Amino acid sequence: MTEQSPVIRVEGLKRHYQLGDTEVRALDGVDLVISRGEFVAIMGSSGSGKSTLMNLIGCLDRPTAGRYLLEGVDVAGLAEPELAAIRSHRIGFVFQSFNLLARTSALENVSLPLFYSEGGRDATPRARAALALMGLAERERNQPSQLSGGQQQRVAIARALINDPAILLADEPTGNLDSQTSTEIMETFRRLNREHGLTIILVTHEPDMAAWASRVITMRDGRVLTDEAQPDNATTDQPARMPTQVPITRLGRMEPGSFVRMALLASLRAIVRNKMRSALTMLGIFIGVAALITMVAVGQGANASVTAQIASLGTNLAIVMPGATTSGGARGGYGSASTLTVADARAIAAEAPSVADIAYMNRASAQVQFAGQNWTTVIQGISPNFVTVRNWTIVAGRALTLEDDASGARVALLGETLRKNLFLEGQDPIGATILIKNVPMQVVGLLGSKGQSSFGSDQDDVILIPFNTAERKVLGAAAPSSTKTNTNPIFNGPPSPFGIQPRLTGLANSLYMQATSAEAVGRAIEEATAVLHQRHRPAPGQPDDFNIRNMGDLAQAAESTGQIFTLLLSAVASISLLVGGIGIMNILLVSVTERTREIGIRMAIGARRSHVLFQFLTEAVLMSIAGGVAGIAFGLLLAAIIAQLVGWPLVISPLAVVGGFVFSAAVGVFFGFYPARRAASLNPIEALRYE
Ligand code: ADP
Ligand code: MG
């Protein structure tokens, strides 16, 4: 036998367990030197400390006392990640119960250690080669339950060899196998030892199996009893397996890329293996995020629709209305509830510098007829600038002009609802003559649709005619039949060519003031109030007989209501997200318990605690993100359907989408961390024994 360097040197090794008051001395001072290329069998009765010794040699456990030098390095000085690296690169484990991952193909089982050593690079071809070496090329797709015990053990051996270790530790590998299969496994070991130079340490209590080894050690009560060479089986003068290039103290740490790849692949496999459970786990997050997205979109859609309606009333707008609050609002001489006049409008235009434009309107309900159709609608007599001040659009024909108003022309602008009710589809209303209160009027233009107002009325159910025309011919108490006179008291109308003041009241239902800017609305209201107060002079102790409303305030009030609405709904959605997160934590905790043995296996084949931690964390985050993304998609779909049904604009807030995503990921991290910590802190030996 050639001089061989010791690969394992054990001196005075002790491992004591405290069981209540009694101290169990599983190992009680073992001295042992094992050289490269040896094939050692350890024998002894049950409880003699064989497995304890194997776990210490395999760096799964730490001794209570004594020294263990592996390749000359004192293992006691190494930290957990370094021990994991040794298990990953230097040592292959084979167990009595095979310890393969269930519902996982032979190929995946064999490639598993590669994920913890190199992030799974070239995993498939290497695993295939290892399986072929074990004579299992045909069975790579089979799961453990589809393989015989001998085949399963050979898959386990292939897994132990995948990282090209220097030492193979086999703890009663044939304990569960019949004698013929056991012989096959032993032949495999001898071949690996002789042809590949692998150092093998085999635990067995069967002398038949020990007979295959080149050296037999027997143990009793935690000590070595005998240690004998079996010259017949002496390792041939094959060169012993050379130490792998990298010394154990410098075994590479996994690069970040490989690390991420490992975590992703391992967690993806775990998720796919439990499809139904994973789907149910995601459901909580899915519902939470979908509710969040839908509710925010619905809230914002409602908001946008209210805001749009208010904007459609006109921008920078304030409305002067007759004081409805006063009981005796009617003032002497006017004979009407309204006290606002065209002259008031003119005075405001002249004296209030913050008012850019002012329109006025008089309204009444009346029947409109055309070709046998009739429809009761709102007739609005308007100043020509009313259309622009109120943000109406003219979609066909022309607007009303100063000339129309001055001459009291019988012309009208039709609202969309009225057009639909009086005219057939495709019929051109422009130029048609309709009857308003039996007065013939020519349609000269069509108004663009404003839609339903949030106050419940159809804004398009309207017909606009010149103010003077309305007063004289349609709405006025005593409309003269003659149309030749012409005046109007409005400020921006042309001067009457005849200079005759008519006997008209000039009463308006409301005045629409457009301020010079949005900021100037408040000032415009103050100025107009002063002007009107001066003109109307309420009796002492009486309030003003008019009332000015800022449309911007209305818009703001509506908006803040909408915001409260959105906030409330989001709170409800957050609660369902929280519930979803707890669901993830619950499932993961169950899964950690259920997969305790799997975690032990992963650690035995080289997974570090940080690997296990990140693997479980990734699993949680992947599930919650998948649930979140599906929830975002479904929530958007639902929001679109609701918007379509209700007729709101579809408002998709990027903030809600990004927020839903980030929140679901955060839920995964938050609720996944505790189970992941628990998995990572498991003791590998106890985890391996877990039933
Ligand atoms: P073997 O593999 O030779 O059958 P082990 O090494 O498994 O024996 O166990 C040696 C002794 O240590 C036994 O008496 C066993 O009960 C005890 N032992 C092993 N592990 C533990 C533990 N975690 N806690 C307490 N006692 C233990
Ligand atoms: Mg044992």
XYZ file of C-alpha atoms and ligand atoms in Angstrom:
719
model
C 0.000 0.000 0.000
C 1.383 3.374 -0.941
C 1.828 6.219 1.474
C -1.415 8.143 1.567
C -2.217 11.511 3.059
C -4.866 11.568 5.810
C -8.054 13.186 4.611
C -9.827 12.794 7.952
C -8.146 13.073 11.327
C -10.283 12.798 14.453
C -8.813 13.252 17.947
C -10.687 12.697 21.202
C -13.989 13.452 19.501
C -16.949 13.656 21.864
C -20.634 14.346 21.308
C -22.820 14.437 24.363
C -26.543 15.023 24.457
C -28.370 16.357 27.472
C -31.632 14.493 27.902
C -33.262 15.958 30.988
C -30.985 15.036 33.892
C -29.057 12.355 32.052
C -26.153 12.952 29.752
C -26.116 10.690 26.711
C -22.562 10.128 25.559
C -23.241 9.294 21.923
C -19.531 9.705 21.153
C -17.095 9.446 23.975
C -13.575 10.055 22.694
C -12.961 8.724 19.210
C -9.528 8.806 17.556
C -9.424 7.983 13.877
C -7.299 8.658 10.840
C -8.675 7.939 7.369
C -6.523 8.290 4.290
C -7.478 9.216 0.773
C -8.894 6.366 -1.233
C -9.790 4.194 1.716
C -13.008 2.173 1.837
C -13.898 2.031 5.532
C -16.799 0.153 7.077
C -17.982 1.164 10.544
C -19.833 -1.534 12.434
C -21.440 -1.735 15.827
C -24.716 -2.391 17.500
C -27.534 0.059 17.360
C -26.905 3.101 19.515
C -23.129 2.685 19.502
C -22.653 6.156 17.976
C -22.068 5.313 14.297
C -24.544 7.866 12.893
C -23.334 10.499 15.321
C -19.793 10.021 14.059
C -20.964 10.184 10.428
C -22.844 13.429 11.063
C -19.741 14.964 12.617
C -17.509 13.819 9.780
C -20.112 15.148 7.330
C -20.086 18.573 9.024
C -23.802 18.348 9.766
C -23.083 18.506 13.488
C -20.486 19.997 15.793
C -18.631 18.002 18.462
C -18.932 18.666 22.182
C -15.186 18.202 22.532
C -12.194 16.997 20.544
C -10.725 17.939 17.187
C -11.725 17.144 13.655
C -9.318 18.000 10.854
C -10.653 17.676 7.331
C -7.924 17.944 4.698
C -5.811 19.392 7.497
C -8.281 22.151 8.372
C -9.812 22.327 11.849
C -13.510 22.299 11.152
C -14.304 23.806 14.559
C -13.102 27.170 13.313
C -15.469 27.271 10.347
C -18.745 29.148 10.158
C -22.029 27.661 8.990
C -21.761 28.793 5.344
C -18.279 27.248 5.123
C -19.531 23.972 6.556
C -22.354 24.038 4.012
C -19.802 24.643 1.273
C -17.841 21.583 2.476
C -21.003 19.462 2.375
C -21.710 20.804 -1.052
C -18.272 20.346 -2.647
C -16.407 17.718 -0.652
C -18.876 15.284 0.799
C -21.618 13.128 -0.637
C -24.256 11.670 1.682
C -26.164 8.429 1.171
C -28.845 7.468 3.693
C -30.661 4.321 4.656
C -34.019 5.805 3.680
C -32.693 7.273 0.385
C -34.063 10.731 1.279
C -35.092 11.659 -2.235
C -37.576 14.488 -2.757
C -41.000 13.003 -3.386
C -42.962 13.927 -6.522
C -39.687 15.029 -8.068
C -38.092 13.300 -11.018
C -34.852 11.349 -10.657
C -33.170 13.931 -12.866
C -34.245 16.832 -10.657
C -33.306 14.960 -7.507
C -29.833 14.287 -8.823
C -29.307 17.868 -9.997
C -30.431 19.368 -6.683
C -26.950 19.781 -5.087
C -25.822 21.771 -8.120
C -28.283 24.513 -7.262
C -26.530 25.091 -3.985
C -23.015 24.853 -5.389
C -23.246 26.635 -8.712
C -26.791 27.858 -9.066
C -27.673 24.918 -11.280
C -25.349 25.584 -14.195
C -25.303 22.656 -16.644
C -27.450 20.836 -14.118
C -29.360 18.676 -16.571
C -26.474 17.236 -18.599
C -24.433 16.620 -15.470
C -27.321 14.943 -13.685
C -27.939 12.835 -16.774
C -24.302 11.741 -16.819
C -24.410 10.850 -13.122
C -27.595 8.814 -13.621
C -25.998 7.027 -16.571
C -23.008 6.166 -14.392
C -25.479 4.487 -12.004
C -27.155 2.641 -14.870
C -30.341 4.641 -14.620
C -30.279 6.521 -17.916
C -33.733 5.187 -18.748
C -35.357 6.312 -15.520
C -34.523 10.011 -15.397
C -38.194 11.053 -15.716
C -39.365 8.683 -12.982
C -40.319 9.894 -9.548
C -39.081 8.024 -6.448
C -42.445 6.298 -6.018
C -42.017 4.795 -9.486
C -38.605 3.305 -8.694
C -37.558 0.215 -6.747
C -35.591 0.618 -3.523
C -32.332 -0.271 -5.248
C -33.029 2.222 -8.022
C -33.888 4.909 -5.503
C -30.650 4.280 -3.655
C -28.720 4.523 -6.915
C -30.442 7.843 -7.655
C -29.330 8.959 -4.191
C -25.754 7.844 -4.940
C -25.855 9.733 -8.236
C -26.990 12.793 -6.289
C -24.147 12.332 -3.789
C -21.635 12.172 -6.636
C -22.940 15.054 -8.737
C -20.595 17.634 -7.207
C -17.610 15.362 -7.623
C -16.923 14.961 -3.889
C -13.796 13.503 -2.358
C -15.604 11.578 0.352
C -18.756 9.501 0.254
C -20.546 8.952 3.586
C -23.088 6.135 3.515
C -25.143 5.468 6.668
C -26.593 1.963 6.402
C -27.266 2.394 2.674
C -28.422 -1.202 2.272
C -30.551 -1.306 5.418
C -33.760 -1.133 3.443
C -32.679 -3.335 0.545
C -32.809 -7.068 -0.150
C -29.528 -8.929 -0.270
C -29.194 -9.034 -4.051
C -29.800 -5.314 -4.405
C -27.476 -4.735 -1.464
C -24.751 -6.615 -3.273
C -25.285 -4.473 -6.362
C -24.975 -1.312 -4.289
C -21.785 -2.604 -2.684
C -20.367 -3.426 -6.097
C -21.106 0.128 -7.099
C -19.262 1.436 -4.052
C -16.250 -0.725 -4.754
C -16.178 0.456 -8.345
C -16.372 4.110 -7.236
C -13.601 3.475 -4.749
C -11.311 1.602 -7.097
C -11.929 3.321 -10.396
C -12.703 6.829 -9.230
C -10.534 6.972 -6.145
C -13.435 8.001 -3.928
C -12.870 7.779 -0.168
C -15.835 5.837 1.203
C -17.024 5.549 4.786
C -19.829 3.059 5.141
C -21.890 2.397 8.242
C -23.463 -1.016 8.447
C -24.368 -3.626 10.989
C -24.184 -6.495 8.474
C -20.823 -8.291 8.337
C -21.612 -9.284 4.710
C -21.575 -5.659 3.711
C -18.562 -4.779 5.840
C -16.714 -7.529 4.023
C -16.563 -5.333 0.938
C -14.478 -2.689 2.697
C -10.705 -2.502 2.887
C -10.855 -1.609 6.579
C -13.415 -2.388 9.278
C -13.893 -0.349 12.434
C -16.214 -1.534 15.186
C -17.728 0.762 17.751
C -19.305 0.295 21.133
C -20.736 2.904 23.511
C -19.350 5.807 21.596
C -15.809 4.460 21.318
C -13.773 2.596 18.731
C -13.478 -1.056 19.739
C -11.489 -2.562 16.881
C -9.886 -1.206 13.746
C -8.657 -3.807 11.235
C -7.488 -3.734 7.650
C -8.888 -6.364 5.241
C -5.904 -6.912 2.968
C -7.981 -8.928 0.486
C -9.949 -5.843 -0.318
C -7.011 -3.486 -0.227
C -7.427 -0.623 -2.565
C -5.431 -1.280 -5.706
C -2.464 0.846 -6.499
C -4.744 3.139 -8.397
C -3.714 6.699 -7.630
C -5.875 7.967 -4.822
C -8.291 10.671 -5.659
C -6.397 13.941 -5.751
C -7.690 16.748 -3.603
C -9.865 19.115 -5.532
C -7.908 22.179 -6.538
C -9.559 24.597 -4.128
C -8.654 24.171 -0.445
C -11.722 23.941 1.763
C -11.061 27.223 3.433
C -11.454 28.901 0.078
C -14.456 27.130 -1.345
C -16.185 29.701 -3.471
C -19.211 31.562 -2.308
C -22.076 31.453 -4.715
C -22.230 34.440 -7.072
C -25.312 36.612 -6.660
C -26.643 35.573 -10.076
C -26.460 31.875 -9.233
C -27.968 32.557 -5.861
C -31.010 34.238 -7.387
C -31.285 31.459 -9.949
C -31.204 28.833 -7.198
C -33.850 30.619 -5.123
C -36.097 31.160 -8.137
C -35.825 27.620 -9.476
C -36.187 25.938 -6.105
C -39.223 28.006 -5.134
C -40.816 27.680 -8.581
C -40.497 23.910 -8.331
C -42.046 23.932 -4.873
C -44.938 26.059 -6.133
C -45.525 23.866 -9.157
C -45.337 20.698 -7.079
C -48.266 21.944 -4.981
C -50.319 23.608 -7.703
C -53.678 23.539 -5.976
C -52.375 24.735 -2.655
C -50.312 27.473 -4.304
C -53.339 28.659 -6.277
C -55.475 28.836 -3.141
C -52.706 30.683 -1.337
C -52.522 33.239 -4.128
C -56.285 33.689 -4.024
C -56.181 35.909 -0.939
C -53.702 38.307 -2.515
C -55.541 38.073 -5.816
C -58.825 39.161 -4.258
C -57.170 41.890 -2.218
C -55.305 43.432 -5.148
C -58.255 43.052 -7.527
C -60.486 44.785 -4.993
C -57.898 47.517 -4.486
C -57.496 48.196 -8.207
C -61.219 48.055 -8.917
C -62.159 50.238 -6.001
C -59.557 52.880 -6.690
C -60.543 52.933 -10.375
C -64.241 53.135 -9.550
C -63.645 55.880 -7.009
C -61.508 57.855 -9.405
C -63.909 57.249 -12.298
C -66.785 58.598 -10.236
C -64.623 61.521 -9.259
C -63.577 62.236 -12.819
C -67.152 62.076 -13.998
C -68.300 64.568 -11.358
C -65.360 66.847 -12.052
C -65.960 66.663 -15.790
C -69.591 67.555 -15.331
C -68.741 70.479 -13.162
C -66.102 71.601 -15.626
C -68.707 71.331 -18.376
C -70.685 73.976 -16.545
C -67.898 76.383 -17.336
C -64.501 77.235 -16.003
C -63.725 80.158 -13.685
C -67.433 80.354 -13.332
C -69.652 81.904 -10.675
C -73.417 81.934 -10.946
C -75.587 84.789 -9.655
C -79.063 83.622 -8.772
C -82.046 85.406 -7.342
C -82.093 85.069 -3.580
C -84.171 82.076 -2.890
C -83.393 82.269 0.768
C -85.425 85.371 1.480
C -89.078 84.826 2.042
C -90.099 88.123 0.499
C -87.654 87.772 -2.319
C -89.970 89.451 -4.764
C -89.402 93.148 -4.800
C -92.029 95.634 -5.623
C -92.511 96.670 -9.203
C -91.012 93.641 -10.868
C -93.836 91.240 -10.338
C -91.517 88.298 -10.410
C -89.522 86.194 -8.015
C -86.423 87.144 -9.925
C -84.815 90.409 -9.138
C -81.825 90.029 -11.434
C -81.862 92.082 -14.566
C -79.840 92.545 -17.661
C -78.982 95.950 -16.313
C -77.408 94.240 -13.281
C -75.276 92.216 -15.643
C -74.231 95.335 -17.471
C -73.369 97.088 -14.228
C -71.240 94.145 -13.043
C -69.440 94.066 -16.381
C -68.700 97.747 -16.112
C -67.727 97.933 -12.435
C -66.203 94.587 -11.496
C -62.649 94.415 -12.913
C -62.188 90.732 -12.044
C -65.154 89.738 -14.196
C -63.944 88.929 -17.703
C -67.333 88.240 -19.208
C -70.881 87.939 -17.997
C -73.758 86.159 -19.654
C -77.371 86.023 -18.639
C -80.175 83.617 -19.157
C -83.883 83.416 -18.737
C -85.564 80.075 -18.734
C -88.942 78.494 -18.910
C -90.423 75.172 -19.724
C -92.340 74.977 -22.956
C -93.458 72.650 -25.679
C -91.544 72.432 -28.915
C -93.103 70.972 -32.057
C -91.823 69.808 -35.367
C -93.621 67.845 -38.053
C -96.115 66.296 -35.704
C -93.532 65.517 -33.014
C -93.616 67.465 -29.820
C -91.430 67.583 -26.780
C -91.522 69.598 -23.619
C -88.148 71.036 -22.863
C -86.307 73.919 -21.255
C -86.242 77.087 -23.332
C -83.306 79.264 -22.424
C -83.205 82.828 -23.616
C -79.546 83.712 -23.626
C -77.121 86.484 -24.271
C -74.922 85.567 -27.274
C -71.818 85.067 -25.076
C -73.708 82.468 -22.983
C -72.573 79.642 -25.261
C -68.887 80.283 -24.612
C -69.244 81.201 -20.941
C -71.118 77.962 -20.260
C -68.697 75.865 -22.346
C -71.284 74.783 -24.882
C -69.946 73.655 -28.232
C -71.618 74.126 -31.586
C -71.296 70.893 -33.553
C -73.268 72.001 -36.609
C -74.511 75.283 -38.009
C -73.664 78.523 -36.278
C -73.889 80.187 -32.888
C -76.276 82.963 -31.952
C -75.010 86.435 -32.764
C -75.385 89.878 -31.302
C -77.380 90.671 -34.399
C -79.806 87.805 -33.670
C -80.326 89.129 -30.168
C -80.579 92.742 -31.175
C -83.177 92.026 -33.810
C -85.041 89.441 -31.768
C -84.474 86.960 -34.556
C -86.454 83.714 -34.483
C -83.450 81.417 -34.411
C -82.617 78.524 -32.118
C -79.809 76.167 -31.088
C -80.953 72.610 -30.429
C -79.682 70.436 -27.618
C -78.845 66.846 -28.497
C -81.786 65.289 -26.597
C -84.241 67.592 -28.302
C -82.750 66.839 -31.712
C -83.187 63.112 -31.119
C -86.786 63.548 -30.050
C -87.896 65.893 -32.801
C -85.873 64.748 -35.774
C -85.266 61.391 -37.384
C -81.804 59.945 -37.490
C -80.041 61.339 -40.553
C -82.462 64.204 -40.908
C -80.663 67.561 -40.950
C -82.303 69.918 -38.471
C -80.327 72.953 -39.653
C -82.710 75.324 -41.429
C -85.798 73.485 -40.200
C -88.599 75.559 -38.773
C -89.893 74.389 -35.416
C -92.633 75.791 -33.208
C -91.908 77.000 -29.698
C -95.157 77.841 -27.952
C -96.522 78.055 -31.487
C -93.978 80.682 -32.481
C -92.064 79.534 -35.581
C -88.309 79.436 -35.086
C -85.528 78.424 -37.395
C -82.908 75.959 -36.176
C -79.514 77.496 -36.978
C -77.184 75.305 -34.919
C -76.744 72.117 -32.903
C -75.180 71.955 -29.469
C -72.550 69.346 -28.586
C -73.680 66.877 -25.954
C -72.847 67.526 -22.277
C -74.553 64.394 -21.007
C -76.268 63.729 -17.738
C -75.414 66.173 -14.999
C -74.434 64.809 -11.613
C -77.415 66.690 -10.236
C -79.670 64.341 -12.098
C -80.864 66.355 -15.046
C -80.211 65.843 -18.720
C -78.175 68.871 -19.723
C -78.879 68.232 -23.400
C -82.649 68.549 -23.002
C -82.535 72.240 -23.896
C -83.107 74.772 -26.648
C -81.257 78.093 -26.736
C -82.762 81.184 -28.315
C -81.726 84.851 -28.160
C -82.628 86.573 -24.895
C -84.645 89.303 -26.517
C -86.518 86.853 -28.726
C -87.426 84.830 -25.673
C -88.598 87.786 -23.734
C -90.661 89.281 -26.474
C -92.051 86.297 -28.309
C -91.800 83.198 -26.206
C -91.460 83.705 -22.487
C -92.597 87.283 -21.995
C -96.014 87.888 -20.545
C -97.088 90.136 -23.369
C -95.039 89.398 -26.386
C -95.845 91.992 -28.997
C -96.521 90.616 -32.400
C -94.512 93.315 -34.057
C -90.856 92.642 -34.443
C -89.733 95.873 -35.927
C -88.710 97.502 -32.680
C -85.388 96.607 -31.466
C -83.456 97.441 -28.437
C -81.684 95.704 -25.875
C -80.423 96.950 -22.640
C -77.432 94.741 -22.567
C -74.047 96.162 -22.194
C -72.319 94.661 -25.136
C -75.111 94.844 -27.647
C -74.998 97.432 -30.364
C -76.773 100.663 -29.540
C -80.343 100.671 -30.651
C -80.593 102.263 -34.031
C -83.811 103.854 -32.946
C -82.879 104.786 -29.429
C -86.207 103.595 -28.167
C -86.360 101.855 -24.779
C -88.877 99.005 -24.984
C -91.346 98.156 -22.264
C -89.444 95.075 -21.424
C -88.389 93.990 -17.983
C -84.934 92.616 -18.784
C -85.392 90.097 -15.966
C -82.979 87.215 -15.969
C -83.106 83.891 -14.141
C -79.402 83.837 -13.607
C -76.183 85.588 -14.503
C -73.028 83.661 -15.368
C -69.827 85.450 -14.497
C -66.546 84.353 -15.919
C -63.658 85.572 -13.803
C -60.398 86.678 -15.387
C -58.738 83.587 -13.901
C -59.496 80.694 -11.593
C -57.813 82.574 -8.736
C -59.873 85.677 -9.452
C -63.228 83.949 -8.940
C -63.342 84.914 -5.263
C -62.531 88.551 -6.014
C -65.046 88.641 -8.870
C -67.728 87.405 -6.461
C -66.836 90.105 -3.924
C -66.925 92.834 -6.555
C -70.193 91.623 -8.042
C -71.715 91.360 -4.567
C -70.774 94.965 -3.901
C -72.239 96.132 -7.212
C -75.495 94.230 -6.733
C -75.792 95.246 -3.089
C -75.459 98.861 -4.159
C -78.088 98.443 -6.862
C -80.621 96.339 -4.975
C -80.355 98.022 -1.573
C -82.081 95.458 0.637
C -84.239 96.833 3.434
C -82.367 97.228 6.731
C -82.056 93.898 8.469
C -82.898 91.998 5.308
C -80.353 89.834 3.556
C -79.336 90.406 -0.037
C -81.873 89.196 -2.572
C -79.276 87.428 -4.617
C -76.885 84.624 -4.106
C -73.581 83.938 -5.847
C -72.164 80.426 -6.128
C -68.634 79.542 -7.032
C -68.606 76.518 -9.333
C -64.975 75.838 -8.459
C -65.973 75.293 -4.819
C -68.569 72.803 -5.934
C -65.972 70.963 -7.962
C -63.621 70.871 -4.999
C -66.304 69.629 -2.654
C -67.187 66.871 -5.098
C -63.532 65.969 -5.472
C -62.856 65.722 -1.761
C -65.956 63.586 -1.318
C -64.596 61.328 -4.024
C -61.236 61.171 -2.276
C -62.805 60.096 0.989
C -64.744 57.471 -0.932
C -61.567 56.169 -2.583
C -59.736 56.153 0.733
C -62.448 54.147 2.432
C -62.596 51.602 -0.357
C -58.815 51.293 -0.342
C -58.909 50.612 3.377
C -61.336 47.761 2.765
C -59.074 46.401 0.018
C -56.046 46.651 2.310
C -57.785 44.509 4.867
C -58.345 41.777 2.306
C -54.661 42.062 1.359
C -53.745 41.625 4.990
C -55.939 38.554 5.195
C -54.273 37.271 2.025
C -50.857 37.827 3.610
C -51.818 35.898 6.708
C -53.020 33.128 4.395
C -49.582 32.982 2.801
C -47.887 32.858 6.184
C -50.217 30.124 7.352
C -49.625 27.974 4.286
C -45.879 28.505 4.454
C -45.755 27.555 8.114
C -47.634 24.364 7.333
C -45.315 23.822 4.431
C -42.194 24.286 6.567
C -43.419 21.636 8.988
C -44.476 19.356 6.183
C -41.210 19.800 4.366
C -38.963 19.585 7.419
C -37.320 16.457 6.100
C -36.868 18.038 2.698
C -35.152 21.014 4.335
C -32.860 18.565 6.168
C -32.027 16.862 2.881
C -31.293 20.165 1.229
C -28.936 21.124 4.058
C -27.230 17.730 3.976
C -26.485 18.122 0.267
C -24.995 21.556 0.732
C -27.724 24.181 1.195
C -26.788 26.985 3.525
C -29.232 28.460 5.973
C -29.340 31.586 3.836
C -30.247 29.432 0.818
C -33.168 27.910 2.679
C -34.237 31.316 3.979
C -34.216 32.911 0.541
C -35.814 29.926 -1.066
C -38.830 30.121 1.226
C -38.922 33.893 1.047
C -38.825 33.749 -2.738
C -41.626 31.234 -2.660
C -43.755 33.619 -0.598
C -42.911 36.604 -2.779
C -43.476 34.704 -6.022
C -46.864 33.536 -4.853
C -47.911 36.940 -3.631
C -46.614 38.665 -6.775
C -48.347 36.140 -9.014
C -51.550 36.685 -7.045
C -50.968 40.415 -7.211
C -50.366 40.546 -10.971
C -53.417 38.397 -11.647
C -55.342 40.629 -9.255
C -54.192 43.758 -11.103
C -55.298 42.292 -14.442
C -58.650 41.170 -13.084
C -59.173 44.436 -11.208
C -58.543 46.460 -14.365
C -60.941 44.260 -16.302
C -63.590 44.686 -13.622
C -63.014 48.451 -13.510
C -63.400 48.628 -17.297
C -66.644 46.658 -17.152
C -68.050 48.848 -14.376
C -67.004 52.035 -16.167
C -68.690 50.721 -19.309
C -71.891 49.842 -17.453
C -72.187 53.055 -15.484
C -70.901 55.291 -18.247
C -68.021 56.700 -16.272
C -64.660 57.403 -17.791
C -62.205 54.538 -17.151
C -59.523 56.065 -14.973
C -56.533 53.781 -14.439
C -54.243 55.166 -11.844
C -50.637 54.040 -12.492
C -50.072 54.651 -8.800
C -52.725 52.089 -7.893
C -51.249 49.537 -10.316
C -47.683 50.060 -9.097
C -48.956 50.241 -5.536
C -50.863 46.982 -5.916
C -47.731 45.296 -7.241
C -45.380 46.678 -4.608
C -47.884 46.005 -1.870
C -48.375 42.387 -2.871
C -44.592 41.875 -3.013
C -44.278 43.529 0.394
C -46.984 41.260 1.788
C -44.978 38.285 0.506
C -41.758 39.491 2.125
C -43.445 40.447 5.363
C -45.502 37.329 5.852
C -42.964 35.004 4.276
C -40.117 36.059 6.503
C -41.204 34.320 9.668
C -41.807 30.888 8.073
C -38.586 31.256 6.076
C -36.638 32.021 9.247
C -38.137 28.982 10.854
C -37.138 26.784 7.934
C -33.607 28.168 7.913
C -33.089 27.684 11.618
C -33.929 23.981 11.569
C -31.261 21.634 12.817
C -30.307 19.507 9.787
C -29.897 16.267 11.728
C -33.245 16.612 13.479
C -34.855 17.666 10.236
C -33.467 14.559 8.528
C -34.903 12.348 11.264
C -38.294 14.085 11.135
C -41.150 11.783 10.218
P -26.190 4.399 15.824
O -26.228 5.135 14.562
O -24.874 3.728 16.079
O -27.300 3.436 15.996
P -26.501 6.980 16.981
O -25.247 7.646 16.670
O -27.673 7.333 16.182
O -26.308 5.405 17.030
O -26.845 7.288 18.497
C -25.905 7.117 19.546
C -26.582 7.410 20.872
O -26.880 8.776 20.957
C -27.877 6.679 21.057
O -27.983 6.239 22.373
C -28.927 7.714 20.768
O -30.075 7.459 21.484
C -28.232 8.966 21.208
N -28.689 10.129 20.443
C -28.520 10.344 19.146
N -29.031 11.538 18.771
C -29.540 12.086 19.892
C -30.191 13.310 20.194
N -30.443 14.225 19.260
N -30.557 13.538 21.450
C -30.325 12.628 22.426
N -29.705 11.473 22.226
C -29.305 11.174 20.979
Mg -27.564 5.088 13.008
